XYZ file of C-alpha atoms in Angstrom:
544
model
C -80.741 -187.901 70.699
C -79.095 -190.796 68.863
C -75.574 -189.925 66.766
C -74.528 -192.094 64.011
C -71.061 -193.242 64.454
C -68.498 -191.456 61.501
C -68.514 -194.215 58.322
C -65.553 -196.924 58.116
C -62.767 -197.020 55.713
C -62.788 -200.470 54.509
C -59.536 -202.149 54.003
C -58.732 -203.099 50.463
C -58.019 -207.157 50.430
C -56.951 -209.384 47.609
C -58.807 -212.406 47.426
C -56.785 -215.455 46.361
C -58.751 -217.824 43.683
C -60.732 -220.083 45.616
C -63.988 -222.302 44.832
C -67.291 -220.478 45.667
C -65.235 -217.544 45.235
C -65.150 -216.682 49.230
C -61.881 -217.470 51.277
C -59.665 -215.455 53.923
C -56.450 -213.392 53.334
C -53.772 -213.293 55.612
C -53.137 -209.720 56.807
C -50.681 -210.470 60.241
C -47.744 -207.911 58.896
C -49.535 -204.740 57.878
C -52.673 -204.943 59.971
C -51.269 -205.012 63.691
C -48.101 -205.211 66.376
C -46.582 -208.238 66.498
C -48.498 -210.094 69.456
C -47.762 -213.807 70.928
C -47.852 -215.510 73.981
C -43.631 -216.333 75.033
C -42.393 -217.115 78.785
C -39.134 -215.393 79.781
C -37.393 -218.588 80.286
C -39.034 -220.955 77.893
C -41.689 -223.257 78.799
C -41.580 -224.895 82.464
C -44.636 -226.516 82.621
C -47.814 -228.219 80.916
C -49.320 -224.943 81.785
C -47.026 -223.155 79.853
C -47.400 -225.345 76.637
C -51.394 -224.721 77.021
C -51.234 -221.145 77.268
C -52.539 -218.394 74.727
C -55.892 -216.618 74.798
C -57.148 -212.854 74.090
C -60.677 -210.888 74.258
C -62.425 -209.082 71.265
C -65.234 -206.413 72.506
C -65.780 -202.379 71.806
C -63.727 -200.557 74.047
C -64.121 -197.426 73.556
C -67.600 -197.067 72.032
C -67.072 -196.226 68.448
C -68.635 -199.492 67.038
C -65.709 -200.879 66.129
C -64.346 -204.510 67.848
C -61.057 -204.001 69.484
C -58.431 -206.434 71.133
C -56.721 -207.418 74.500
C -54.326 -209.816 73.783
C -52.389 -211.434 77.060
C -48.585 -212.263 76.449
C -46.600 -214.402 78.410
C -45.305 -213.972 82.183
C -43.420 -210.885 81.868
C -44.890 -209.220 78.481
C -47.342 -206.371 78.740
C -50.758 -207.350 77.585
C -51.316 -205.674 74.309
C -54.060 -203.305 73.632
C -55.386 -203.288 70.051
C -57.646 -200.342 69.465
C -59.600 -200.873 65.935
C -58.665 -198.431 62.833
C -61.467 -198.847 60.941
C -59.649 -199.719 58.121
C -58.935 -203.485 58.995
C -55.890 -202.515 60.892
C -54.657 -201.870 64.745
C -52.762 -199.582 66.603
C -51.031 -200.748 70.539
C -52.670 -198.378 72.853
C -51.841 -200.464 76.150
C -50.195 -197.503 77.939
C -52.939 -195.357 77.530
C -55.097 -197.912 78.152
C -52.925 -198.304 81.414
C -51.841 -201.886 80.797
C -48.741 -200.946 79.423
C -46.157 -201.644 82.224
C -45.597 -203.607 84.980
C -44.727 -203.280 88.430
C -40.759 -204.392 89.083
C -40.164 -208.322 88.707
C -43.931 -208.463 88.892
C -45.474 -211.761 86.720
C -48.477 -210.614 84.994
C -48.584 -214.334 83.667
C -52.518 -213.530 82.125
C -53.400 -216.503 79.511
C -56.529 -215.370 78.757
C -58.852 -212.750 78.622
C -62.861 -211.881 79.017
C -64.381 -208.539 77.535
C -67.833 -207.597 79.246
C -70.138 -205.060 81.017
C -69.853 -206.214 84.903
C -71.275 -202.687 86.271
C -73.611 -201.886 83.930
C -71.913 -198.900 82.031
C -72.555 -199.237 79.096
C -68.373 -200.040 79.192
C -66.691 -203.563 78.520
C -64.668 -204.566 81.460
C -61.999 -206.931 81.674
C -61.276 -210.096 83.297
C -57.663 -211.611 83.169
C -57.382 -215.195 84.096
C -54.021 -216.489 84.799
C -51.363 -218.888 86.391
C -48.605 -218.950 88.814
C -50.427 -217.556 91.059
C -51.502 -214.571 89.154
C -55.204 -215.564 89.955
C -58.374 -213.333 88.044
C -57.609 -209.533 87.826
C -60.698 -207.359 87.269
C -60.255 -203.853 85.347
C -62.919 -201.796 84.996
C -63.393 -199.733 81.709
C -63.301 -195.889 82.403
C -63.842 -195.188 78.584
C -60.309 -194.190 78.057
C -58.710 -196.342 80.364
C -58.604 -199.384 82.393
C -58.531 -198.936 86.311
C -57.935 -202.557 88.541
C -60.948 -203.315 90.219
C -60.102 -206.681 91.254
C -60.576 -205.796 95.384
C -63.783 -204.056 94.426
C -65.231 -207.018 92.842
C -63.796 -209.154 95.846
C -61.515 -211.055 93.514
C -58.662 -210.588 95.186
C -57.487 -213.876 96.332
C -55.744 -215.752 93.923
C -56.823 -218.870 94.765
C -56.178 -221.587 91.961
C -54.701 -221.163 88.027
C -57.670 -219.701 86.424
C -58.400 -220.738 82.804
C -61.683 -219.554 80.501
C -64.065 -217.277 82.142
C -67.524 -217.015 81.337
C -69.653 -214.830 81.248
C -74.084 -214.822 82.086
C -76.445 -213.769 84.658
C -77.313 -217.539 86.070
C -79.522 -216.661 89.103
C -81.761 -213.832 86.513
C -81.074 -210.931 88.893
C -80.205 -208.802 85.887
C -76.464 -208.517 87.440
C -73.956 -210.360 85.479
C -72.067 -213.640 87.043
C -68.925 -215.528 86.149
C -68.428 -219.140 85.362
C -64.481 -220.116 85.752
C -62.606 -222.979 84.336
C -59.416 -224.183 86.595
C -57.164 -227.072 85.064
C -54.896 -227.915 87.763
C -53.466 -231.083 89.582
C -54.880 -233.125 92.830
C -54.151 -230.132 94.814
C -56.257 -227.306 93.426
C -59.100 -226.650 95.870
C -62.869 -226.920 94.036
C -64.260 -224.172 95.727
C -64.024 -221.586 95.499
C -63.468 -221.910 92.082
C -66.827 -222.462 89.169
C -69.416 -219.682 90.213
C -69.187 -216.703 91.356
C -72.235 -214.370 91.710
C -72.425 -210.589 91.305
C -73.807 -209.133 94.321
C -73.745 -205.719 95.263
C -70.222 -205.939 97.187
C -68.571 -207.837 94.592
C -68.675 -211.718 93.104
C -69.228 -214.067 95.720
C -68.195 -217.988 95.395
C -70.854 -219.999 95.152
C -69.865 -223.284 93.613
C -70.722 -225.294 96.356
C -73.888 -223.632 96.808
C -74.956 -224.240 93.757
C -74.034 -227.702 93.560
C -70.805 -227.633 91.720
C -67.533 -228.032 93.700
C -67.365 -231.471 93.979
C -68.584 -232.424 90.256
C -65.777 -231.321 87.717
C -63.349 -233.946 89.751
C -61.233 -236.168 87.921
C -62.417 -239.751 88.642
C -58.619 -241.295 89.653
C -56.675 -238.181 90.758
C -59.390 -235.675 92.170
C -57.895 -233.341 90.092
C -59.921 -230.297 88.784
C -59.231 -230.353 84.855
C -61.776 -228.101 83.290
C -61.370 -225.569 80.424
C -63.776 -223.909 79.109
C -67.772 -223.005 80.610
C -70.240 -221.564 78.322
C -73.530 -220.220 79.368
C -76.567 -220.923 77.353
C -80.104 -221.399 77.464
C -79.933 -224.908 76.217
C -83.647 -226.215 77.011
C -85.380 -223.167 76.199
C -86.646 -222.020 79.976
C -85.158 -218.739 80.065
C -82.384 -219.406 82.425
C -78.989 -220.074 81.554
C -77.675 -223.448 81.970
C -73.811 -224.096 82.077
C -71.502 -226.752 79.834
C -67.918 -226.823 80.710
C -65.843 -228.368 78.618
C -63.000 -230.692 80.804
C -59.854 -233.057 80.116
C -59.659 -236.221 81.034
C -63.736 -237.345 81.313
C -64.581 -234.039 82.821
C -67.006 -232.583 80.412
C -70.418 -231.938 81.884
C -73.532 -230.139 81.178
C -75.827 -228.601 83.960
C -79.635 -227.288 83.828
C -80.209 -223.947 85.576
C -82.894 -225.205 88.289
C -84.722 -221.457 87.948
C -82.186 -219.483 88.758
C -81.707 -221.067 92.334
C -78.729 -224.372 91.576
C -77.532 -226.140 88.926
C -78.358 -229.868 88.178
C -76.032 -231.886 86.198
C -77.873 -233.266 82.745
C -77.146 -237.038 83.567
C -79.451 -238.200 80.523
C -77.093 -235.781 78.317
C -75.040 -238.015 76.073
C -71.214 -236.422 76.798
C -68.651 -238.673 75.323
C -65.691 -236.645 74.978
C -61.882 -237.895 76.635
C -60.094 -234.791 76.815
C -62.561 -231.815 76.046
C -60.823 -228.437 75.468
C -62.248 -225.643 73.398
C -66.210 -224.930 72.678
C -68.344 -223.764 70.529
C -72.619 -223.301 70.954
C -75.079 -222.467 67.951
C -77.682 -224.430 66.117
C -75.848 -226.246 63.799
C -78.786 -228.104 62.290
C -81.305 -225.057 61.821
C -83.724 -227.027 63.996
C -83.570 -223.991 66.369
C -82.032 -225.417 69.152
C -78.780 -224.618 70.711
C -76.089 -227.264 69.971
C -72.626 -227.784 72.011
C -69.370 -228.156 69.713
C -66.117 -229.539 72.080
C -62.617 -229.741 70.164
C -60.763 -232.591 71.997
C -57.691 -234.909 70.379
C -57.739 -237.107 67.758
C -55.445 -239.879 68.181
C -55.341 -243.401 66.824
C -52.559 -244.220 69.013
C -52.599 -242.730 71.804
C -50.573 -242.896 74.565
C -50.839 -245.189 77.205
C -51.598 -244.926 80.934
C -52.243 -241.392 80.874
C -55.878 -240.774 80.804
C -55.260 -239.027 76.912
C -57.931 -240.637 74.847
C -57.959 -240.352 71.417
C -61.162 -240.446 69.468
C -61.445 -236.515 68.683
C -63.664 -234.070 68.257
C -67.674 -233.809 70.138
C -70.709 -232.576 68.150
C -73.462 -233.048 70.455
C -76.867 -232.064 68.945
C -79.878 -230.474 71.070
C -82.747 -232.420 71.062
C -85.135 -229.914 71.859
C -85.763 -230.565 75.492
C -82.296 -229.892 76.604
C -80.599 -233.351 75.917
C -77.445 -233.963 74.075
C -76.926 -236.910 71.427
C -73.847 -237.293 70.073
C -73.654 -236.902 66.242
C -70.168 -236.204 65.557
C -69.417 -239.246 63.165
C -72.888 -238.039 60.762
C -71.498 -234.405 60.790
C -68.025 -235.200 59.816
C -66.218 -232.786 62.362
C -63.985 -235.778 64.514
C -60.893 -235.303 63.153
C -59.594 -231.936 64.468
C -55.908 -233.125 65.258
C -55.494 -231.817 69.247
C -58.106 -229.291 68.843
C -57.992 -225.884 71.231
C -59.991 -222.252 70.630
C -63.101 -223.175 68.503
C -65.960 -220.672 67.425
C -68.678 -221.103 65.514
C -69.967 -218.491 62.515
C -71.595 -218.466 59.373
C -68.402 -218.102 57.868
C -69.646 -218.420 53.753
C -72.845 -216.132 54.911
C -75.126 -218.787 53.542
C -77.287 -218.947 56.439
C -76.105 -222.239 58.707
C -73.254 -221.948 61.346
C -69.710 -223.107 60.481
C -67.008 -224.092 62.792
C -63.407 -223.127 62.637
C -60.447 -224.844 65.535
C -56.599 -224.359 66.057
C -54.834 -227.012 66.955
C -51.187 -228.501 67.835
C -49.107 -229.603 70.472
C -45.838 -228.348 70.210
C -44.091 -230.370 73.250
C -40.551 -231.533 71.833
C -41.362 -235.000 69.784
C -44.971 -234.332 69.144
C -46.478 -235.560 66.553
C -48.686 -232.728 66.504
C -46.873 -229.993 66.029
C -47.338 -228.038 62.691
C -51.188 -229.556 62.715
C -53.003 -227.430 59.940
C -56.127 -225.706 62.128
C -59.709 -226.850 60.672
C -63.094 -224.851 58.864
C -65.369 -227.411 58.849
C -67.941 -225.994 56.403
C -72.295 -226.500 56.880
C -74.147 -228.286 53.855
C -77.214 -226.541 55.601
C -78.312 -229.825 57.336
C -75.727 -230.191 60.277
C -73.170 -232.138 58.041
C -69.625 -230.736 57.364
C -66.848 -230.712 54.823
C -63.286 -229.688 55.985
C -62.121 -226.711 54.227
C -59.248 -224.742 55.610
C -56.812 -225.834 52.616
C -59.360 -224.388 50.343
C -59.918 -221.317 51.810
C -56.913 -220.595 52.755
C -57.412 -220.439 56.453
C -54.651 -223.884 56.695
C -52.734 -222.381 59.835
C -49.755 -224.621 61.162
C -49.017 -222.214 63.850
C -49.803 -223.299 67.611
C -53.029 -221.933 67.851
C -54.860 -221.724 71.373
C -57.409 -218.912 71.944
C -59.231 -217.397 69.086
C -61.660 -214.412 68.371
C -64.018 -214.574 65.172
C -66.032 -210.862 64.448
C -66.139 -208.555 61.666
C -62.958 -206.448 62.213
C -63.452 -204.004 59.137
C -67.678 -203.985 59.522
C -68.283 -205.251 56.108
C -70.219 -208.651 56.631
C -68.230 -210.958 57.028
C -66.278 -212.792 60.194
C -62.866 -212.828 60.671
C -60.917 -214.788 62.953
C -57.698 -213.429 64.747
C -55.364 -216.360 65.989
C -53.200 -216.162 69.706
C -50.299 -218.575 69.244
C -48.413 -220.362 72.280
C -44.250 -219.492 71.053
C -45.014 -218.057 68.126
C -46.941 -214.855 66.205
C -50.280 -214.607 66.208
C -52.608 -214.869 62.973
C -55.123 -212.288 61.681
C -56.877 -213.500 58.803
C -59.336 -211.230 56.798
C -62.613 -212.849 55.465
C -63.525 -212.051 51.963
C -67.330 -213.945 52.000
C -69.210 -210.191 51.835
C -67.104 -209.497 48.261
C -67.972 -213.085 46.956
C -71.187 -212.200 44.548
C -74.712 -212.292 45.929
C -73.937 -213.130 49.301
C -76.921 -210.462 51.734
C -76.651 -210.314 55.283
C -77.457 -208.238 58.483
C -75.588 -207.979 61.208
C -77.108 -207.702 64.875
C -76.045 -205.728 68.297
C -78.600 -205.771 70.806
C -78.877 -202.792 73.836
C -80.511 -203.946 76.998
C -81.593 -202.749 80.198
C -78.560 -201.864 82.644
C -77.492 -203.961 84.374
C -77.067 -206.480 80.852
C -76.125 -203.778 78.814
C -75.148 -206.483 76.127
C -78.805 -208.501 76.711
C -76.820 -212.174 77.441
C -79.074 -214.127 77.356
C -81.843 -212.894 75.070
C -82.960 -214.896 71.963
C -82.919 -213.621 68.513
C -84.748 -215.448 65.221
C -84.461 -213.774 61.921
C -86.952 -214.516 59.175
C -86.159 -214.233 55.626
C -87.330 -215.765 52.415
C -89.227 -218.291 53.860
C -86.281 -219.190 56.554
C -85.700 -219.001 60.387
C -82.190 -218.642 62.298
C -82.181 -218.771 66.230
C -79.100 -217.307 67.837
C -78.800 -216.808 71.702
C -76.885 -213.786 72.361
C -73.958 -214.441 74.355
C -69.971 -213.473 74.625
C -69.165 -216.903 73.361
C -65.815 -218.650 75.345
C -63.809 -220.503 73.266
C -60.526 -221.412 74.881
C -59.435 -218.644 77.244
C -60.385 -216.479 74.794
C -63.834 -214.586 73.364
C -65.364 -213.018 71.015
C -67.952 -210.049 71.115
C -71.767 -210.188 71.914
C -72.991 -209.690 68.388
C -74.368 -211.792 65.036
C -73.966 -211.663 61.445
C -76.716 -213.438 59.730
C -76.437 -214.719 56.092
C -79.375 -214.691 54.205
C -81.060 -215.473 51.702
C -80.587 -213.563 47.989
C -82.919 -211.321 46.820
C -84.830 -208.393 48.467
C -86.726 -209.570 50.936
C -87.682 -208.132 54.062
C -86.174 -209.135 57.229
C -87.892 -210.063 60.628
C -86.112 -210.246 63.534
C -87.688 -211.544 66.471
C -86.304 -210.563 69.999
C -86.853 -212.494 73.547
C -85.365 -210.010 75.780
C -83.197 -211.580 79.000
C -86.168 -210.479 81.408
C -88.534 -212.026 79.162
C -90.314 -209.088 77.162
C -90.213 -209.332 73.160
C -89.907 -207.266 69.856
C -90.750 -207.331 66.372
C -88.972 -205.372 64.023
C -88.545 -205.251 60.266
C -86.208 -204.080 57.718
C -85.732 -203.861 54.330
C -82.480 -202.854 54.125
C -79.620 -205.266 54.727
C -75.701 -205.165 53.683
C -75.280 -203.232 57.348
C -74.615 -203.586 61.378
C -78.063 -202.777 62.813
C -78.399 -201.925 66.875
C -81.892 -202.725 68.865
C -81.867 -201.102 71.721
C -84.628 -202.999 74.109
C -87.760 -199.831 74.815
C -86.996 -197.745 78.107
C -83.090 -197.944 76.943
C -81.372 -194.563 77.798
C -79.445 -192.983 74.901
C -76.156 -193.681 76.438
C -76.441 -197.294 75.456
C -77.282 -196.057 71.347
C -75.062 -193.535 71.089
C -73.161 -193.458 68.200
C -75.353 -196.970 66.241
C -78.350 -197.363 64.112
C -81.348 -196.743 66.214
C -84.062 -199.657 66.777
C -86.484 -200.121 64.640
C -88.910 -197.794 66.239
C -89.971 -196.421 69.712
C -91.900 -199.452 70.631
C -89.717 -201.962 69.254
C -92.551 -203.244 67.432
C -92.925 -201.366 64.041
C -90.624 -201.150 60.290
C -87.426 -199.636 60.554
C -86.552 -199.056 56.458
């Protein structure tokens, strides 16, 4: 029998005046701990000055989107546990991530929330530096327990940077894509791909054809940052883009589940590609690949730091990318890190919001103002953070967008390299007739979180395609789940599912303004507990 989770307390927010009447509020101070990524002894390295990520996900099944936050070499990782009111309260020690073991570095610089065992329960994956390697903790509900020996993890290999996460070979298990930015010296492989197999993740890089392709074309060097898996050409399998400095970029097809092939007629352009973003920015229905990079008109010389900016590269149907970046306005990012795309203004198209900075001493860089690039509804953007308040100088690296409070809208919660961290409160689901419905889908164990299925709601006359996926942004990501903005008026909705394994659902409501869970047929209870339940036994019927 399905239970309804208990009803949120929404946190009362004062919107400042700003045009269109929508904006974000920020709410650092009251809503949570004071959380930032600091090194004991200041910053020694590059690696240092790059570091700052965190993972949004449901940790303890309530509905609600909590927080690990990563910070610094010798700082406990945070655990943020949700209110329901807009605010959080630390729980790391009872999470059991509270403490650390005697002169122990736990230097973590990013973090990855997901179901690896098929629980029902988000694990976690901590990526780090220094040796530190990826740590695997398993959610026990109430607590986190290291698992990193039981997923065959433990050698430390390489610094690890954004993890990813998507079944690429279709067994239904979940595997991991890793990013590793590093010099001459870092070894390739194992190091990209790592499949889930019944005695842990085993590297497969090579295997699959990609150890030798992320290297740096004059120093060898592995330099990537950030994977994302996504079915890009519509097959059903998920292909892979990692986003790489210094001309290391690349985009592979998934050859059916068996190797990866890198997209050579793909149109990658980017000089020093950092943070990512997918979504169909165009409402063509095809998945699109956003890459923050740096935008320099003078950049300096004889180090491989290019300077023409930002990447938008649009889908163009069958897989291939074409740079559009100069039509949709979104080069100029300043030295762009975390980026995630949302329908920020819940009028229906995908926006993008990126931190930025580089706060080495003598940058020109530092105090760079992040960017909200804002969707006309055709794929072209304005630049809004000024206007909406959203204008944050800090030094932004990893982000998280979701709906902390559950009323519509996406928020965006900032992890800052020396310095606090930002929470910022969206106020789009207050601004007049703005409808939406927001989207959590249930699958089959052993993708409890259905990566990889495809989702396109219908309403007044209009289609949006999402993929769901735990989208990676810059060692940091945000939660498998949607918030659509549609159309006013009343309207049914349609929402049309592609499960991973291939099966499909119709269902239809009339009744928006809410979070909605479809759980895919044959899913036990344990998966629903506590959500809206689908839309009817079959999947296929109204659900009012």
């Amino acid at each position: 029998m399905i239970r309804r989770a208990p009803a949120l307390v929404m946190l009362a927010t004062v919107a400042p005046a700003m045009a269109g009447g929508w904006g974000f509020v920020e709410v650092t101070a009251t809503a949570a701990p004071p959380f930032s990524l600091q090194q004991q002894f200041g910053p020694l390295s590059m690696a240092d000055y790059m570091a700052g990520g965190l993972a949004a996900g449901d940790l303890d099944g309530d509905g609600r989107v909590d927080l690990v936050i990563p910070r610094g070499d010798f700082l406990a990782v945070r655990v943020l546990i949700n209110q329901g009111d807009g605010s959080f309260a630390d729980r790391a020690t009872d999470w059991g991530l509270g403490t650390a073991a005697a002169g122990e570095s736990i230097y973590a610089i990013g973090a990855t929330l997901a179901d690896l065992d098929g629980d029902g329960r988000r694990d976690l994956l901590l990526p780090g530096i220094r040796g530190y390697g990826l740590r695997v903790y398993r959610n026990l509900g109430d607590r986190f327990k290291d698992a990193t020996a039981l997923f065959a993890l433990g050698n430390p290999g390489p610094d690890f940077y954004s993890v990813a996460v998507g079944d690429a070979d279709g067994d239904g298990r979940l595997d991991l894509a890793t990013a590793h930015w590093g010099s001459g010296s870092a070894p390739l492989d194992p190091g990209h791909l790592w499949l889930q197999r019944d005695d842990g993740f085993v590297a497969s890089g090579q295997a699959w054809g990609l150890a030798p392709t992320f290297a740096q074309p004059d120093s060898g060097g592995d330099f990537t940052f950030t994977p994302n898996f996504a079915d890009l050409d519509g097959d059903g399998d998920a292909d892979l883009t990692m986003a790489g400095d210094f001309l290391t970029s690349q985009y592979f097809h998934n050859d059916n589940g068996a190797r990866f092939i890198a997209r050579t007629d793909a149109e990658i352009t980017d000089e020093n590609g950092m943070g990512a973003a997918i979504g169909d920015f165009d409402g063509d229905g095809h998945l699109d690949w956003f890459v923050t990079a740096i935008h320099d008109e003078d950049p300096p010389p004889n180090l491989g730091q290019g300077g023409s900016g930002n990447r938008l590269y649009r889908n163009d149907g069958t897989g291939r990318f074409v740079d559009v970046t100069e039509a949709a306005g979104v080069r100029d990012g300043g030295w762009g890190w975390g980026a995630c795309a949302a329908d920020f203004d819940l009028d229906g198209d995908l926006d993008l919001f990126h931190v930025n900075g580089w706060n080495v001493p003598n940058s020109e860089f530092t105090d760079e103002p992040a960017r909200l690039f804002v969707n006309d509804g055709s794929g072209a953007f304005t630049e809004q953070a000024e206007l909406r308040n959203i204008a944050d100088t800090s030094e932004g690296r990893g982000i998280a967008c979701f709906d902390v409070e559950r009323d519509g809208d996406i928020d965006v919660v900032v992890q800052v390299n020396q310095g606090p961290g930002r929470i910022f409160l969206n106020t789009a689901a207050d601004a007049g007739d703005r409808r939406w419905l927001g989207l959590i889908l249930r699958g089959r164990s052993p993708n409890t979180e259905s990566l990889g299925a495809r989702i396109r709601v219908t309403a007044g006359g209009r289609t949006q395609v999402h993929e769901m996926q735990i989208p990676v942004h810059y060692l940091s990501t945000s939660p498998a789940e949607h918030v659509f903005g549609l159309a006013p008026g009343g309207d049914p909705v349609q929402v049309d599912v592609r499960w991973p394994d291939g099966e499909t659902a119709r269902y239809r409501t009339a009744r928006t303004q809410r979070w909605l869970v479809l759980a895919q047929r044959g899913v036990d209870d344990l998966f629903t507990d506590g959500f809206e339940p689908p839309a009817a036994p079959d999947g296929t019927g109204s659900e009012d």
